[in-house]
Amino acid sequence: GAVVSQHPSRVICKSGTSVKIECRSLDFQATTMFWYRQFPKQSLMLMATSNEGSKATYEQGVEKDKFLINHASLTLSTLTVTSAHPEDSSFYICSAPGTSGRAGDTQYFGPGTRLTVL
Amino acid sequence: LAKTTQPISMDSYEGQEVNITCSHNNIATNDYITWYQQFPSQGPRFIIQGYKTKVTNEVASLFIPADRKSSTLSLPRVSLSDTAVYYCLVGDPEGYSSASKIIFGSGTRLSIRP
């Protein structure tokens, strides 16, 4: 089946630094990818939709200047948390839809990235 | 987007059959129902997807009544390794807009005991 990878799997950084998280579709192309954030014991919260060749679409309440998304190719989307603060500590997960490329299609999720900001 | 409602938590024992029901009263004609499983500190994993009646695969069955306003995920003979959070989502695989999105509900935290 389709595989989505994320790198790094976990990262610890100091407050004020920027962190880049990569999401790759390993054996299929994804013109659209989705980024989620998940706090402990809570559900996944959609942050933004990453679109290859165009700007990302952010959900209400998500700061686009803080969470920079770049969909560089048909297999790679990156999320950069700029000037990270402790409240940004969370589990970040990306997904890519199946054959239709639509959000309603089966989603293939990455393994997630645990971000801890000191 | 159809909102889904699931029980917050369920408990069961090894070897039992577990049924988790999801309510999606506003499901649209073209929406499919998809269930995902998530273990702690991992991304969700696809379990099963269906449109109507019954779908079965090697890990689960999905029962969807005729009105499609609910669905039931059935896990046969659960084991300790089935302890996880289960999410029910609805969406149109061929949605008209590529900007359409899927919203996760609270999910059901399933705990399996020896």
mmCIF file of C-alpha atoms in Angstrom:
data_model
loop_
_atom_site.group_PDB
_atom_site.id
_atom_site.type_symbol
_atom_site.label_atom_id
_atom_site.label_comp_id
_atom_site.label_asym_id
_atom_site.label_seq_id
_atom_site.Cartn_x
_atom_site.Cartn_y
_atom_site.Cartn_z
ATOM 1 C CA GLY A 1 0.000 0.000 0.000
ATOM 2 C CA ALA A 2 0.863 3.658 -0.166
ATOM 3 C CA VAL A 3 3.481 4.834 2.316
ATOM 4 C CA VAL A 4 3.998 8.278 3.757
ATOM 5 C CA SER A 5 7.116 9.074 5.733
ATOM 6 C CA GLN A 6 7.961 11.958 8.037
ATOM 7 C CA HIS A 7 11.294 13.280 9.157
ATOM 8 C CA PRO A 8 12.347 13.758 11.845
ATOM 9 C CA SER A 9 10.329 11.472 14.068
ATOM 10 C CA ARG A 10 11.065 13.620 17.077
ATOM 11 C CA VAL A 11 12.817 16.910 17.637
ATOM 12 C CA ILE A 12 13.698 18.958 20.681
ATOM 13 C CA CYS A 13 14.575 22.599 20.191
ATOM 14 C CA LYS A 14 15.046 25.778 22.119
ATOM 15 C CA SER A 15 12.417 28.458 22.224
ATOM 16 C CA GLY A 16 12.813 30.916 19.367
ATOM 17 C CA THR A 17 14.327 28.513 16.870
ATOM 18 C CA SER A 18 12.715 27.205 13.694
ATOM 19 C CA VAL A 19 12.028 23.582 12.974
ATOM 20 C CA LYS A 20 11.363 21.963 9.616
ATOM 21 C CA ILE A 21 9.332 18.783 9.285
ATOM 22 C CA GLU A 22 9.296 16.827 6.020
ATOM 23 C CA CYS A 23 6.455 14.711 4.708
ATOM 24 C CA ARG A 24 7.106 12.404 1.766
ATOM 25 C CA SER A 25 4.910 10.123 -0.258
ATOM 26 C CA LEU A 26 7.253 7.245 -1.003
ATOM 27 C CA ASP A 27 5.559 5.308 -3.773
ATOM 28 C CA PHE A 28 2.919 7.630 -5.135
ATOM 29 C CA GLN A 29 2.483 11.234 -6.086
ATOM 30 C CA ALA A 30 0.470 13.609 -3.967
ATOM 31 C CA THR A 31 -0.592 16.969 -5.324
ATOM 32 C CA THR A 32 -2.332 17.566 -2.029
ATOM 33 C CA MET A 33 -1.156 16.800 1.484
ATOM 34 C CA PHE A 34 -2.668 17.655 4.831
ATOM 35 C CA TRP A 35 -1.002 18.727 8.046
ATOM 36 C CA TYR A 36 -2.493 17.968 11.446
ATOM 37 C CA ARG A 37 -1.571 18.767 15.000
ATOM 38 C CA GLN A 38 -2.466 16.546 17.908
ATOM 39 C CA PHE A 39 -2.177 17.366 21.582
ATOM 40 C CA PRO A 40 -2.096 14.624 24.214
ATOM 41 C CA LYS A 41 -5.375 12.747 24.629
ATOM 42 C CA GLN A 42 -6.992 14.845 21.899
ATOM 43 C CA SER A 43 -8.070 14.248 18.341
ATOM 44 C CA LEU A 44 -6.238 15.342 15.236
ATOM 45 C CA MET A 45 -6.775 18.959 14.324
ATOM 46 C CA LEU A 46 -6.359 19.946 10.694
ATOM 47 C CA MET A 47 -3.908 22.820 10.347
ATOM 48 C CA ALA A 48 -3.570 23.304 6.619
ATOM 49 C CA THR A 49 -3.857 21.827 3.183
ATOM 50 C CA SER A 50 -0.627 21.750 1.219
ATOM 51 C CA ASN A 51 -0.993 22.135 -2.541
ATOM 52 C CA GLU A 52 1.785 21.367 -4.994
ATOM 53 C CA GLY A 53 2.531 24.411 -7.091
ATOM 54 C CA SER A 54 0.358 26.813 -5.135
ATOM 55 C CA LYS A 55 -0.063 28.337 -1.718
ATOM 56 C CA ALA A 56 -1.222 26.297 1.210
ATOM 57 C CA THR A 57 -4.712 26.745 2.591
ATOM 58 C CA TYR A 58 -4.757 27.337 6.333
ATOM 59 C CA GLU A 59 -7.542 26.548 8.749
ATOM 60 C CA GLN A 60 -9.050 29.320 10.792
ATOM 61 C CA GLY A 61 -6.899 30.218 13.739
ATOM 62 C CA VAL A 62 -3.677 28.795 12.278
ATOM 63 C CA GLU A 63 -1.036 31.458 11.703
ATOM 64 C CA LYS A 64 0.350 31.073 8.207
ATOM 65 C CA ASP A 65 3.430 33.138 9.013
ATOM 66 C CA LYS A 66 4.261 30.858 11.906
ATOM 67 C CA PHE A 67 3.573 27.552 10.210
ATOM 68 C CA LEU A 68 5.173 27.814 6.785
ATOM 69 C CA ILE A 69 4.194 25.141 4.322
ATOM 70 C CA ASN A 70 6.009 24.430 1.080
ATOM 71 C CA HIS A 71 4.911 21.725 -1.326
ATOM 72 C CA ALA A 72 8.131 21.506 -3.288
ATOM 73 C CA SER A 73 7.322 18.519 -5.458
ATOM 74 C CA LEU A 74 4.700 15.866 -6.042
ATOM 75 C CA THR A 75 6.205 13.768 -3.263
ATOM 76 C CA LEU A 76 7.355 16.304 -0.681
ATOM 77 C CA SER A 77 5.672 18.808 1.595
ATOM 78 C CA THR A 78 7.439 20.602 4.409
ATOM 79 C CA LEU A 79 6.093 22.308 7.501
ATOM 80 C CA THR A 80 8.341 24.848 9.174
ATOM 81 C CA VAL A 81 7.462 25.990 12.653
ATOM 82 C CA THR A 82 9.068 29.406 12.901
ATOM 83 C CA SER A 83 10.172 30.953 16.183
ATOM 84 C CA ALA A 84 8.875 27.974 18.076
ATOM 85 C CA HIS A 85 7.589 28.386 21.607
ATOM 86 C CA PRO A 86 6.697 25.810 24.264
ATOM 87 C CA GLU A 87 3.016 26.026 23.347
ATOM 88 C CA ASP A 88 3.920 24.737 19.876
ATOM 89 C CA SER A 89 5.029 21.463 21.423
ATOM 90 C CA SER A 90 2.787 18.838 19.916
ATOM 91 C CA PHE A 91 2.566 15.812 17.661
ATOM 92 C CA TYR A 92 2.495 16.836 14.012
ATOM 93 C CA ILE A 93 1.103 14.428 11.442
ATOM 94 C CA CYS A 94 0.818 14.680 7.686
ATOM 95 C CA SER A 95 -1.373 12.731 5.304
ATOM 96 C CA ALA A 96 -1.823 12.284 1.602
ATOM 97 C CA PRO A 97 -5.045 11.177 -0.070
ATOM 98 C CA GLY A 98 -5.375 8.088 -2.202
ATOM 99 C CA THR A 99 -5.907 7.715 -5.889
ATOM 100 C CA SER A 100 -8.421 10.504 -6.350
ATOM 101 C CA GLY A 101 -6.272 13.067 -4.608
ATOM 102 C CA ARG A 102 -9.351 14.337 -2.826
ATOM 103 C CA ALA A 103 -9.693 14.936 0.878
ATOM 104 C CA GLY A 104 -12.543 12.485 1.082
ATOM 105 C CA ASP A 105 -10.465 9.662 -0.282
ATOM 106 C CA THR A 106 -8.634 7.219 1.931
ATOM 107 C CA GLN A 107 -5.869 9.083 3.690
ATOM 108 C CA TYR A 108 -2.377 7.675 4.127
ATOM 109 C CA PHE A 109 -0.822 9.091 7.239
ATOM 110 C CA GLY A 110 2.774 9.647 8.138
ATOM 111 C CA PRO A 111 4.114 8.276 11.428
ATOM 112 C CA GLY A 112 4.118 11.718 13.002
ATOM 113 C CA THR A 113 6.740 14.069 14.409
ATOM 114 C CA ARG A 114 6.957 14.802 18.112
ATOM 115 C CA LEU A 115 8.063 18.414 18.631
ATOM 116 C CA THR A 116 9.210 19.533 22.047
ATOM 117 C CA VAL A 117 10.118 23.175 22.518
ATOM 118 C CA LEU A 118 12.094 23.970 25.650
ATOM 119 C CA LEU B 1 -18.934 18.017 5.790
ATOM 120 C CA ALA B 2 -20.790 15.438 7.833
ATOM 121 C CA LYS B 3 -20.066 15.598 11.538
ATOM 122 C CA THR B 4 -19.563 12.290 13.248
ATOM 123 C CA THR B 5 -20.376 11.259 16.788
ATOM 124 C CA GLN B 6 -18.833 8.287 18.551
ATOM 125 C CA PRO B 7 -18.664 7.040 22.125
ATOM 126 C CA ILE B 8 -15.668 8.552 23.876
ATOM 127 C CA SER B 9 -14.461 5.241 25.252
ATOM 128 C CA MET B 10 -15.187 1.537 25.362
ATOM 129 C CA ASP B 11 -13.795 -1.380 27.314
ATOM 130 C CA SER B 12 -13.737 -5.030 26.391
ATOM 131 C CA TYR B 13 -11.832 -8.243 26.994
ATOM 132 C CA GLU B 14 -9.575 -10.353 24.862
ATOM 133 C CA GLY B 15 -11.407 -12.716 22.558
ATOM 134 C CA GLN B 16 -14.610 -10.684 22.527
ATOM 135 C CA GLU B 17 -16.231 -9.055 19.526
ATOM 136 C CA VAL B 18 -16.276 -5.275 19.764
ATOM 137 C CA ASN B 19 -18.738 -3.067 17.932
ATOM 138 C CA ILE B 20 -18.162 0.674 17.745
ATOM 139 C CA THR B 21 -21.003 2.741 16.358
ATOM 140 C CA CYS B 22 -20.640 6.084 14.660
ATOM 141 C CA SER B 23 -23.471 8.517 13.984
ATOM 142 C CA HIS B 24 -23.350 10.690 10.861
ATOM 143 C CA ASN B 25 -26.847 12.057 10.422
ATOM 144 C CA ASN B 26 -25.886 14.593 7.753
ATOM 145 C CA ILE B 27 -24.007 12.240 5.477
ATOM 146 C CA ALA B 28 -24.204 13.285 1.826
ATOM 147 C CA THR B 29 -25.146 11.066 -1.076
ATOM 148 C CA ASN B 30 -21.581 10.765 -2.384
ATOM 149 C CA ASP B 31 -19.906 10.353 1.003
ATOM 150 C CA TYR B 32 -18.080 7.199 1.965
ATOM 151 C CA ILE B 33 -17.455 6.089 5.533
ATOM 152 C CA THR B 34 -13.905 5.364 6.561
ATOM 153 C CA TRP B 35 -12.511 4.095 9.830
ATOM 154 C CA TYR B 36 -8.980 4.651 11.090
ATOM 155 C CA GLN B 37 -7.027 3.231 14.008
ATOM 156 C CA GLN B 38 -4.432 5.194 15.920
ATOM 157 C CA PHE B 39 -1.918 3.931 18.438
ATOM 158 C CA PRO B 40 -0.164 6.357 20.810
ATOM 159 C CA SER B 41 2.517 8.463 19.128
ATOM 160 C CA GLN B 42 1.716 7.080 15.682
ATOM 161 C CA GLY B 43 -0.197 8.348 12.694
ATOM 162 C CA PRO B 44 -3.675 6.907 12.058
ATOM 163 C CA ARG B 45 -3.915 3.759 9.989
ATOM 164 C CA PHE B 46 -6.685 2.892 7.544
ATOM 165 C CA ILE B 47 -8.921 0.026 8.685
ATOM 166 C CA ILE B 48 -11.905 -0.152 6.381
ATOM 167 C CA GLN B 49 -14.100 1.887 4.079
ATOM 168 C CA GLY B 50 -17.638 1.411 2.845
ATOM 169 C CA TYR B 51 -20.607 3.074 1.218
ATOM 170 C CA LYS B 52 -23.573 0.884 2.120
ATOM 171 C CA THR B 53 -24.588 -2.505 3.519
ATOM 172 C CA LYS B 54 -21.620 -4.553 4.692
ATOM 173 C CA VAL B 55 -17.921 -4.559 3.959
ATOM 174 C CA THR B 56 -15.467 -7.061 5.356
ATOM 175 C CA ASN B 57 -11.718 -7.322 5.176
ATOM 176 C CA GLU B 58 -9.074 -9.292 7.029
ATOM 177 C CA VAL B 59 -9.247 -7.141 10.156
ATOM 178 C CA ALA B 60 -12.784 -5.802 10.500
ATOM 179 C CA SER B 61 -16.305 -5.553 9.207
ATOM 180 C CA LEU B 62 -18.287 -2.417 8.572
ATOM 181 C CA PHE B 63 -22.061 -2.425 8.788
ATOM 182 C CA ILE B 64 -24.011 0.431 7.236
ATOM 183 C CA PRO B 65 -27.817 0.534 7.434
ATOM 184 C CA ALA B 66 -29.946 1.576 4.510
ATOM 185 C CA ASP B 67 -30.355 5.187 5.667
ATOM 186 C CA ARG B 68 -26.551 5.479 6.095
ATOM 187 C CA LYS B 69 -26.975 7.765 9.086
ATOM 188 C CA SER B 70 -24.799 5.530 11.188
ATOM 189 C CA SER B 71 -22.220 2.815 10.799
ATOM 190 C CA THR B 72 -20.767 0.124 13.025
ATOM 191 C CA LEU B 73 -17.192 -1.053 13.027
ATOM 192 C CA SER B 74 -16.962 -4.650 14.171
ATOM 193 C CA LEU B 75 -13.686 -6.083 15.428
ATOM 194 C CA PRO B 76 -13.858 -9.873 15.827
ATOM 195 C CA ARG B 77 -12.042 -11.536 18.703
ATOM 196 C CA VAL B 78 -10.044 -8.544 19.893
ATOM 197 C CA SER B 79 -6.635 -8.835 21.486
ATOM 198 C CA LEU B 80 -4.607 -6.528 23.693
ATOM 199 C CA SER B 81 -2.980 -5.087 20.593
ATOM 200 C CA ASP B 82 -6.335 -3.694 19.474
ATOM 201 C CA THR B 83 -6.191 -1.140 22.275
ATOM 202 C CA ALA B 84 -6.191 2.128 20.355
ATOM 203 C CA VAL B 85 -8.296 5.100 19.343
ATOM 204 C CA TYR B 86 -10.710 4.498 16.484
ATOM 205 C CA TYR B 87 -11.928 7.326 14.292
ATOM 206 C CA CYS B 88 -14.922 7.345 11.987
ATOM 207 C CA LEU B 89 -14.799 9.829 9.113
ATOM 208 C CA VAL B 90 -17.115 10.562 6.209
ATOM 209 C CA GLY B 91 -16.183 12.190 2.945
ATOM 210 C CA ASP B 92 -16.562 12.139 -0.792
ATOM 211 C CA PRO B 93 -13.550 10.499 -2.460
ATOM 212 C CA GLU B 94 -14.351 12.391 -5.615
ATOM 213 C CA GLY B 95 -15.207 15.635 -3.924
ATOM 214 C CA TYR B 96 -15.891 18.570 -6.154
ATOM 215 C CA SER B 97 -13.232 20.689 -4.565
ATOM 216 C CA SER B 98 -9.670 19.709 -3.913
ATOM 217 C CA ALA B 99 -9.840 22.102 -0.985
ATOM 218 C CA SER B 100 -12.452 19.990 0.732
ATOM 219 C CA LYS B 101 -11.232 18.559 3.963
ATOM 220 C CA ILE B 102 -11.846 15.891 6.507
ATOM 221 C CA ILE B 103 -12.478 16.817 10.102
ATOM 222 C CA PHE B 104 -11.670 14.307 12.794
ATOM 223 C CA GLY B 105 -14.170 13.809 15.573
ATOM 224 C CA SER B 106 -13.233 12.810 19.078
ATOM 225 C CA GLY B 107 -12.748 9.148 18.234
ATOM 226 C CA THR B 108 -13.396 6.160 20.493
ATOM 227 C CA ARG B 109 -10.706 5.080 22.910
ATOM 228 C CA LEU B 110 -10.920 1.294 23.037
ATOM 229 C CA SER B 111 -9.269 -0.512 25.938
ATOM 230 C CA ILE B 112 -8.876 -4.264 25.823
ATOM 231 C CA ARG B 113 -8.234 -6.130 29.050
ATOM 232 C CA PRO B 114 -6.793 -9.622 29.545
#
